Coordinates of C-alpha atoms in Angstrom, one line a residue:
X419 CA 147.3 75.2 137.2
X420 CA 144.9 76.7 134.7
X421 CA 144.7 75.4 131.0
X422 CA 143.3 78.2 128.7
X423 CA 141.2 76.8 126.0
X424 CA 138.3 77.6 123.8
X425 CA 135.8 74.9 125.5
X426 CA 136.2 77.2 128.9
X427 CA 134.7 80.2 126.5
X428 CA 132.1 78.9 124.1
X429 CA 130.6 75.2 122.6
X430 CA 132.0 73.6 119.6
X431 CA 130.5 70.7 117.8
X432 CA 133.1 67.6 116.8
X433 CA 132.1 66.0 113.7
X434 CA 132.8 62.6 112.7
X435 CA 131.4 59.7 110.8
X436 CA 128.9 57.7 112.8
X437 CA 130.6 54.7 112.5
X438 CA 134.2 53.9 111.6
X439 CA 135.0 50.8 110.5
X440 CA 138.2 49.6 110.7
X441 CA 140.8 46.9 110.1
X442 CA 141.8 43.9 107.6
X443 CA 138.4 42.2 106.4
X444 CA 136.5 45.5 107.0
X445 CA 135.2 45.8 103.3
X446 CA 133.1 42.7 103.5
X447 CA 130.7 44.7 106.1
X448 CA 129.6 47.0 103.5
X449 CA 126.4 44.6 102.5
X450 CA 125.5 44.7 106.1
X451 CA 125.4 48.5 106.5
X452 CA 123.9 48.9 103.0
X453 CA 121.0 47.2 104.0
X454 CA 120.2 48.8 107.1
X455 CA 119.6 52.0 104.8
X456 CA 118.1 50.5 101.9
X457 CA 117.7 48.3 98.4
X458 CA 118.9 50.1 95.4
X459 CA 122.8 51.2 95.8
X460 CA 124.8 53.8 93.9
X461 CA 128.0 52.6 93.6
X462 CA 130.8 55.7 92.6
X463 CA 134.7 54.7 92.2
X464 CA 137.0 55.9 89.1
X465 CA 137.6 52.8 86.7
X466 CA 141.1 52.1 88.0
X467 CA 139.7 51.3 91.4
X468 CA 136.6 49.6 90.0
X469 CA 138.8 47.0 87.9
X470 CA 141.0 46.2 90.8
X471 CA 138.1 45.5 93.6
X472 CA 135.0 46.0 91.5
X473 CA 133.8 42.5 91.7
X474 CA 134.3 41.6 95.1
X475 CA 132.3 44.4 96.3
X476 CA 129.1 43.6 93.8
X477 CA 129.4 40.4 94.8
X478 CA 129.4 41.4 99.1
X479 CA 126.1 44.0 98.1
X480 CA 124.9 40.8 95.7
X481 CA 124.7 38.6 98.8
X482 CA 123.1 41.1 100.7
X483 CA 120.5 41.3 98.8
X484 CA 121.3 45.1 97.4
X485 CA 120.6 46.0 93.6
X486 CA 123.5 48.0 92.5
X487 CA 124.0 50.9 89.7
X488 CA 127.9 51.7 89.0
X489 CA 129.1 54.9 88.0
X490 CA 133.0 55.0 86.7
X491 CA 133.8 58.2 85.4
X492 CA 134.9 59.5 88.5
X493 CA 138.1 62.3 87.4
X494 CA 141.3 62.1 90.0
X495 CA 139.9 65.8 90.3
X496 CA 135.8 65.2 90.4
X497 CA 134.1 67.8 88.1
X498 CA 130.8 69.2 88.1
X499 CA 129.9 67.1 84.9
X500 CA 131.2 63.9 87.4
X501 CA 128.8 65.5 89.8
X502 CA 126.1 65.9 87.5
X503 CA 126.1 62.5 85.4
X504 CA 126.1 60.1 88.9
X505 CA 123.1 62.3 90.4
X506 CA 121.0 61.7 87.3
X507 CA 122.1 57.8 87.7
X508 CA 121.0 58.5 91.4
X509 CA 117.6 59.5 90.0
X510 CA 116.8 57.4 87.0
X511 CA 117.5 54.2 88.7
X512 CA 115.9 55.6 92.1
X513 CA 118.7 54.9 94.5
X514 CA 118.6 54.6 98.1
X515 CA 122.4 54.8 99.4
X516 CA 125.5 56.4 98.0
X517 CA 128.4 53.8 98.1
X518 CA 132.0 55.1 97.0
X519 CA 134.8 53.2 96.7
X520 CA 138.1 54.9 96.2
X521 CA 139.9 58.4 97.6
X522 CA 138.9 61.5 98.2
X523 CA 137.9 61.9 94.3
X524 CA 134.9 59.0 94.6
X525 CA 134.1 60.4 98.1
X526 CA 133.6 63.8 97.1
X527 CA 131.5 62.7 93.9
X528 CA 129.2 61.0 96.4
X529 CA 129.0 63.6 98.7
X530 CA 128.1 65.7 95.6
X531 CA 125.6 63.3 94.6
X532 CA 124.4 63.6 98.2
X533 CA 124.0 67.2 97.9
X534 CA 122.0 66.9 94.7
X535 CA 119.3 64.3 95.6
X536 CA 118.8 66.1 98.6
X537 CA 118.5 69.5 98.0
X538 CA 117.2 72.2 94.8
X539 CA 119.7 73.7 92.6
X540 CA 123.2 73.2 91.0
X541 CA 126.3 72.1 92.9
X542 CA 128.0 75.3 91.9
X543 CA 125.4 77.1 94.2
X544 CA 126.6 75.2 97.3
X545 CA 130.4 76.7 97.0
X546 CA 131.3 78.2 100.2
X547 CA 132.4 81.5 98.1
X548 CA 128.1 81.6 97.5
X549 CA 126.7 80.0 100.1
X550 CA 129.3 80.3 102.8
X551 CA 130.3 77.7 105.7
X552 CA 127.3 75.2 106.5
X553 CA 125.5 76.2 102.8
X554 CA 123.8 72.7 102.7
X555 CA 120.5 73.1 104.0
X556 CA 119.6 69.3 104.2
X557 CA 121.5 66.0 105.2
X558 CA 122.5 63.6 102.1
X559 CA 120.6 60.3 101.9
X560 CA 123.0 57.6 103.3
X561 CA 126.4 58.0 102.3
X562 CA 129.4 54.9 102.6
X563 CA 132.5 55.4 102.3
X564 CA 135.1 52.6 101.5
X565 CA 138.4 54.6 101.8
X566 CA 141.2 52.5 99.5
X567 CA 143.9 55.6 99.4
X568 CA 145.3 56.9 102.7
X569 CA 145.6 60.6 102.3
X570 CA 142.3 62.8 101.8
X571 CA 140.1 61.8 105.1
X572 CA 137.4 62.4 102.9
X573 CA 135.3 60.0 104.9
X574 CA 136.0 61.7 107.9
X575 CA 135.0 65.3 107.0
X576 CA 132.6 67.7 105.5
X577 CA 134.1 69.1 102.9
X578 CA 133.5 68.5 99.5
X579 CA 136.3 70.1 96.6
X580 CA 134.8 70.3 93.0
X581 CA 136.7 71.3 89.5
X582 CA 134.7 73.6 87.6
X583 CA 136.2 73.0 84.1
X584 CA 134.4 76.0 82.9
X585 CA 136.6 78.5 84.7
X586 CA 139.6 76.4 85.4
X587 CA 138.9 76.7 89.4
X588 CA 138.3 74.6 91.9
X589 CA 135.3 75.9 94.8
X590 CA 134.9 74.2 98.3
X591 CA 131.3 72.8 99.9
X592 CA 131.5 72.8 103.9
X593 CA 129.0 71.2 105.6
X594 CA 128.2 68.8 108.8
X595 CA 125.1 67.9 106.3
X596 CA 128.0 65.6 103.7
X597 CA 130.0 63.7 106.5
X598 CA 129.3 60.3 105.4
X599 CA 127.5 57.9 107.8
X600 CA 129.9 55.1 107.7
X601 CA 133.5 55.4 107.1
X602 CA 134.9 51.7 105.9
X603 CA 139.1 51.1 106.5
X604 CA 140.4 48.7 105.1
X605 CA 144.7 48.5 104.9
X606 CA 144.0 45.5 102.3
X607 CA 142.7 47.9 100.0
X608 CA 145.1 50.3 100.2
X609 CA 148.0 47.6 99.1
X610 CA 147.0 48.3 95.3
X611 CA 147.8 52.2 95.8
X612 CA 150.8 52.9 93.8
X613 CA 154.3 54.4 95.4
X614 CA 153.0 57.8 93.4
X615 CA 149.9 57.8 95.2
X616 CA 151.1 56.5 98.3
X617 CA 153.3 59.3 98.1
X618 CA 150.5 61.8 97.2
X619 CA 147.9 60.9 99.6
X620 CA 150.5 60.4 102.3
X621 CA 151.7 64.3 102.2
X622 CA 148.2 65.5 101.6
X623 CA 147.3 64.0 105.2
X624 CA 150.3 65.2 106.3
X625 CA 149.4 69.1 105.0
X626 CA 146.0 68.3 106.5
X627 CA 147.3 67.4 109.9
X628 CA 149.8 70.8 110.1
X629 CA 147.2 73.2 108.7
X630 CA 144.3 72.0 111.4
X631 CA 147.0 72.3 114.3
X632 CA 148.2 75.6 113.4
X633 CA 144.8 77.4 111.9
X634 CA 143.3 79.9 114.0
X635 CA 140.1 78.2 114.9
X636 CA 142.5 74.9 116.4
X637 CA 141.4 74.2 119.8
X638 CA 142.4 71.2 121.7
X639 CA 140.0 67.9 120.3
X640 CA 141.2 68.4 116.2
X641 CA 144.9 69.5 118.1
X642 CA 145.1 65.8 119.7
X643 CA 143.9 64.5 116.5
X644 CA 146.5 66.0 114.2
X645 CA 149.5 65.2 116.5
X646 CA 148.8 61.8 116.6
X647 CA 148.0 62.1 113.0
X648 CA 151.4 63.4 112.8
X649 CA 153.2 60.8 114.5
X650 CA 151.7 57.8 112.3
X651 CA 152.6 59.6 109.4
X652 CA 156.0 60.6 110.1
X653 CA 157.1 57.2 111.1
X654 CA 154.8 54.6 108.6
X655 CA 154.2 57.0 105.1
X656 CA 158.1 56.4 104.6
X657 CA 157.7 52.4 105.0
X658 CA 154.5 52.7 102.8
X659 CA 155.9 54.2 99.8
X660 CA 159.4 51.7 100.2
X661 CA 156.8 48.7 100.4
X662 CA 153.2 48.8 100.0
X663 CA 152.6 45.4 100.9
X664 CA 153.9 46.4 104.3
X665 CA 150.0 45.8 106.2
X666 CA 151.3 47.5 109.5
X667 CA 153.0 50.6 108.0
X668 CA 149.4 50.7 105.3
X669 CA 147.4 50.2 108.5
X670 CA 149.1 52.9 110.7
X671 CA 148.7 55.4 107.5
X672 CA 145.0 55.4 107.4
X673 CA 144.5 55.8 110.8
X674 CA 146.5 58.9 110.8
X675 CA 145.0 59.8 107.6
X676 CA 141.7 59.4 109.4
X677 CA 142.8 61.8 112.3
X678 CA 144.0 64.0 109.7
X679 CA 140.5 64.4 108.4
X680 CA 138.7 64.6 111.6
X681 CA 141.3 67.3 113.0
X682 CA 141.0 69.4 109.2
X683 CA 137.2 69.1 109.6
X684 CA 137.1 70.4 113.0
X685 CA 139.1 72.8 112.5
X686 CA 140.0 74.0 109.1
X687 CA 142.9 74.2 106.3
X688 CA 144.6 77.4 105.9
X689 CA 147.0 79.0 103.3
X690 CA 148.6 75.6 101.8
X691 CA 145.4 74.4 100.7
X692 CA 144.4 78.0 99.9
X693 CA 146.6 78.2 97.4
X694 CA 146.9 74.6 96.3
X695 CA 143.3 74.3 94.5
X696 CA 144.0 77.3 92.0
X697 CA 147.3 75.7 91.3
X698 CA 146.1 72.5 90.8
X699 CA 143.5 73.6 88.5
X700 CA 145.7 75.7 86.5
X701 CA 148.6 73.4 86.2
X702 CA 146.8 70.2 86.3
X703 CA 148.4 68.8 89.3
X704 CA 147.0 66.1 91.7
X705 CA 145.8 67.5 94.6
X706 CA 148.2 65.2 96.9
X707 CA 151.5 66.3 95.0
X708 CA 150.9 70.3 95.0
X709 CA 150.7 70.2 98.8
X710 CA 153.3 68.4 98.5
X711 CA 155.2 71.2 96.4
X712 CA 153.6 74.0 98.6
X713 CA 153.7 72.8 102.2
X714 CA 157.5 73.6 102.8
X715 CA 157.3 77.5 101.9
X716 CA 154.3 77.5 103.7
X717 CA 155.8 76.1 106.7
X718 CA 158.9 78.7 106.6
X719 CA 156.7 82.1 106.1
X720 CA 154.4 81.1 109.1
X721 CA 156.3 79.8 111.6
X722 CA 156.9 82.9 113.5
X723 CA 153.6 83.5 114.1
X724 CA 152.7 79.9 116.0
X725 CA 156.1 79.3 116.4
X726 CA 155.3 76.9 119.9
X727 CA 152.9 74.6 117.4
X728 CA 155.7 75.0 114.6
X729 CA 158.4 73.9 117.0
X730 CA 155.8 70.4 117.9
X731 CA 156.0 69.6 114.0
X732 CA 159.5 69.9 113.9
X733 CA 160.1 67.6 116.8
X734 CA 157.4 64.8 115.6
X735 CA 159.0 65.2 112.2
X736 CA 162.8 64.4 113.7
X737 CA 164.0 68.1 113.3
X738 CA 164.3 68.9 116.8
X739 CA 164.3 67.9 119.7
X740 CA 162.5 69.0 123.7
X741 CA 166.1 70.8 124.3
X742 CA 165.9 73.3 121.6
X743 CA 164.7 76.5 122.1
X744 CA 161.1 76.8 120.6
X745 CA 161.5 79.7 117.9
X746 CA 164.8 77.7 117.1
X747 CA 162.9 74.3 116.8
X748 CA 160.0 76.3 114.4
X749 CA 163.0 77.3 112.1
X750 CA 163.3 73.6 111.5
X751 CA 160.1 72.7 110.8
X752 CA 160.2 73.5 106.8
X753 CA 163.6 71.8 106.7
X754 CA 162.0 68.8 108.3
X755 CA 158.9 68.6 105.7
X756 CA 161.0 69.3 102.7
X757 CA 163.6 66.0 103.4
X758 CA 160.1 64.0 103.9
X759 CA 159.6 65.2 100.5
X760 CA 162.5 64.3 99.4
X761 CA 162.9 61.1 100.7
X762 CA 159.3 60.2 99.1
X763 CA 161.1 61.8 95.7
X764 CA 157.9 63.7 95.5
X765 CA 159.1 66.4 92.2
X766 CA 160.6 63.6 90.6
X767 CA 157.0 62.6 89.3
X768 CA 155.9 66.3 88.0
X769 CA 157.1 64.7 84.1
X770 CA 154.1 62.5 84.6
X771 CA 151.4 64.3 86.8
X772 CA 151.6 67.7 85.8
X773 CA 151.3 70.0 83.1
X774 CA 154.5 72.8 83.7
X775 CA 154.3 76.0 81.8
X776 CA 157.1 78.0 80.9
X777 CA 157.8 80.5 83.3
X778 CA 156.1 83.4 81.0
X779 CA 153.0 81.5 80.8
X780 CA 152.9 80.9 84.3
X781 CA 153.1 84.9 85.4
X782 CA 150.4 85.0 83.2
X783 CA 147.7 82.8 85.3
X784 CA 150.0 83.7 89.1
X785 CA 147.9 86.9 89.4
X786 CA 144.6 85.0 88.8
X787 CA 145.7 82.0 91.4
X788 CA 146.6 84.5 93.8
X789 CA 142.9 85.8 93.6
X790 CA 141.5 82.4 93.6
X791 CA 143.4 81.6 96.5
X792 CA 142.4 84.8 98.7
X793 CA 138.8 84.6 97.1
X794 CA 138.4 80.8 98.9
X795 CA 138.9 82.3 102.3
X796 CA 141.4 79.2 103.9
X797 CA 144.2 82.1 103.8
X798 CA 142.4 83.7 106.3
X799 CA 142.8 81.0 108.6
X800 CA 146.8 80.7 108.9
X801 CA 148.7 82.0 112.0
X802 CA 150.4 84.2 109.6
X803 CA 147.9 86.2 107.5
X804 CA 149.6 86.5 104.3
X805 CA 149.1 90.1 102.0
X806 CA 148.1 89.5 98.3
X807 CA 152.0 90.3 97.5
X808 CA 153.1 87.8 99.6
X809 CA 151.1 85.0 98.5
X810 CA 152.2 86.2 94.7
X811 CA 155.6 86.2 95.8
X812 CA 154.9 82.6 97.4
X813 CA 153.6 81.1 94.2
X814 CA 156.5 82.9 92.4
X815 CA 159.5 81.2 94.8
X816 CA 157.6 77.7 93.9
X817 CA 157.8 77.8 90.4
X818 CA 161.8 79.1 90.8
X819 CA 162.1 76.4 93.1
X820 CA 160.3 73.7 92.6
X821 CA 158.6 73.6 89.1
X822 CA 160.5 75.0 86.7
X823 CA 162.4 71.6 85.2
X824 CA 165.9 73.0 85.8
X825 CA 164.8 73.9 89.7
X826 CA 166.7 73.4 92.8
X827 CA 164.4 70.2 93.8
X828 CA 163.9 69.0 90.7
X829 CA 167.4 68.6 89.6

C-alpha cells in the first residue's frame, strides 16, 4: 500500500524554534539562554504582563548577569509606532538579544524589532503584499520568547502581523529569518490569563490548527501537528476557561497551542484569517475573538471541498463519530466549532472588546475588508477558493449573525 504525499514529489523545509522549553519552572532558564547570546537585553511585554511577572524576570536576567532595557507600550494589536519606538530602544541602548514576554502581541513586536536592527528600511516594506513570502533578507539578532498566553504560537512561527494605524489595516511579514531562537513554556504563567483571553487565545489556536490542516499547501508533518493540536484543545481549552488555575488543562493548552503554531507555519492560514485582520482592524476586535466570530461560517462554506479533513475536525471536536459517512461528518464540523464557541460564551464579551457599528456603517467599510482580505493572499489558500462576492456575502452573514447586538448568537 502506497501513501501519496508531497515528500514523495519535492523537499519541504520544517521550521521550528531551536529550542523549546517547556514545563512548570521553565521561566527561570531565561538568564541562562540570555547569556549565551549576549549582555545587554531588550525586554518587550505590554504593561499588564510586565506588572504581573515583571520583577521576577529582571531579577532571573539580574542574576545572570544581563543589563536589561524594558519597553511597555506593547498594543494587544502591535503597531508600527510599537515597532518603531522598541527598535530605537534596541539602538540607543545597544542591545544584544530581544526578550519578550507575553502573547503573540510582545512576540510580534520583537520579531519586528528583529527585523529592524537587522535589516535597511521600514517595517512596512517587509509586508508580504511588497515583499512577498520569505521578504526578510537577514536573520534577527537573538530573539526569546517567554510565551504567557496559550493561543497565537507566535514563538513557534514566522510570521509577524502588524497594525498600520495609518490606513486602518493590518499587513503580514513571513519569514524563516523571525522564528525566534528559544521558545520558553511555562503553564505557571499562563494562570494570570483571564477567562476572556483564555477564551481568545484558545479559539485562535484552534482557527490556527483547522486552517493549517485543510490549506492547500498541508502535507503530512504540519497535518500531525494540527490534529494533535486539535485534540489538546478540544478536550483542555474548555477546563481552562472554567478554571485557570487548573495546571494540567493550562499545560495541555500550550502544547497544543505550540503545535498549532508549528503546523500554521508550515503550512499556512487560509480564508479565516484572511478575512479576520481587516475585520479586526476595522472594528477593533482582538485578534483571538474575530476568529472566533469567523471560524464557524468559514467551516460551513468550505467543507465540501476537503470534506475527508472537515469530517477529522468534526470527529476530534465530538460531532461525529468513525461510523458516519464522511461528507455527512464534514456537515458537522461548523456545528461542532460554533457550541465550542458557545460554551466559551465567546460574543458575550463583544460589549467590552469591540467597537460594533451600525449595520449602515458597517456596509460602508465591508467592500474595503473584502479587498483587504483578497489583497493579503491567505484566501488563496483554502480548499474552497472563495469569489469576491462570496467573501462579501460572508462578512455580511457575520454581522446579521453574530455582531449586530440583537443577533442570533448574541442574544
Amino acid at each position: 500500500m502506497t501513501h501519496d504525499t508531497v515528500l514523495s514529489r519535492e523537499t519541504r523545509t520544517v521550521v521550528s524554534p531551536s529550542n523549546v522549553v517547556f514545563g512548570v519552572g521553565a521561566v527561570d532558564q531565561i538568564g541562562d539562554y540570555a547569556s549565551l547570546h549576549g549582555e545587554r537585553v531588550l525586554l518587550i511585554a505590554t504593561e499588564q504582563i510586565f506588572d504581573i511577572h515583571g520583577e521576577r524576570v529582571l531579577s532571573i536576567l539580574e542574576d545572570a548577569g544581563i543589563e536589561t532595557m524594558v519597553y511597555t507600550d506593547v498594543r494587544p494589536d502591535p503597531t508600527v509606532e510599537n515597532i518603531e519606538e522598541a527598535h530605537a530602544l534596541w539602538a540607543d541602548r545597544d542591545c544584544d538579544v530581544i526578550l519578550t514576554f507575553g502573547g503573540g502581541s510582545s512576540i510580534d513586536t520583537g520579531k519586528g524589532v528583529g527585523i529592524l536592527a537587522a535589516n535597511d528600511g521600514e517595517i512596512r516594506d517587509f509586508g508580504v503584499d511588497k515583499a512577498g513570502y520569505e521578504g526578510v533578507p537577514n536573520p534577527t539578532p537573538p530573539l526569546i520568547a517567554v510565551n504567557t498566553t496559550a493561543g497565537t504560537g507566535s514563538e513557534a512561527t514566522r510570521s509577524v502581523v502588524v497594525s498600520d494605524e495609518s490606513t486602518s489595516t493590518k499587513f503580514l511579514i513571513v519569514s524563516q529569518n523571525v522564528v525566534p531562537d528559544v521558545a520558553i513554556e511555562d503553564p505557571e504563567l499562563s494562570v494570570s490569563l483571564p477567562r476572556s483571553h483564555t477564551a481568545f487565545t484558545g479559539i485562535d489556536a484552534l482557527t490556527h490548527a483547522i486552517e493549517a490542516y485543510v490549506s492547500v499547501h498541508s502535507y503530512s508533518i504540519p497535518d500531525g501537528f494540527a490534529e494533535e493540536a486539535m485534540k489538546r484543545i478540544a478536550r483542555s481549552l474548555p477546563v481552562a476557561w472554567a478554571n485557570g488555575d487548573d495546571l494540567d488543562a493550562r499545560a495541555d493548552m500550550l502544547v497544543g497551542q505550540l503545535q498549532a503554531g508549528q503546523a500554521f507555519t508550515n503550512s499556512s492560514v487560509a480564508l479565516v484569517h484572511g478575512m479576520a485582520r481587516p475585520l479586526g482592524a476595522q472594528l477593533h476586535i482582538p485578534h483571538g475573538l474575530v476568529n472566533a466570530l469567523i471560524l464557524p461560517y468559514v467551516v460551513e462554506f468550505s467543507a465540501m471541498a476537503a470534506p475527508e479533513k472537515y469530517a477529522t475536525v468534526a470527529r476530534i471536536l465530538g460531532a461525529a463519530d468513525d461510523d458516519d459517512r464522511t461528507r455527512a461528518a464534514a456537515d458537522e464540523a461548523a456545528d461542532a466549532v460554533l457550541q465550542l464557541c458557545e460554551d466559551l460564551s465567546l460574543t458575550g464579551y463583544l460589549d467590552d472588546f469591540g467597537e460594533i457599528p451600525t449595520r449602515e456603517e458597517y456596509l460602508d467599510v465591508v467592500d474595503e475588508m473584502t479587498q483587504d482580505a483578497i489583497d493579503s493572499g491567505s484566501p488563496d489558500n483554502n480548499p474552497r477558493k472563495p469569489t469576491t462576492e462570496e467573501i462579501r456575502d460572508l462578512y455580511l452573514t457575520l454581522y446579521d449573525d453574530a455582531l449586530a447586538p440583537d443577533s442570533p448568537r448574541r442574544s
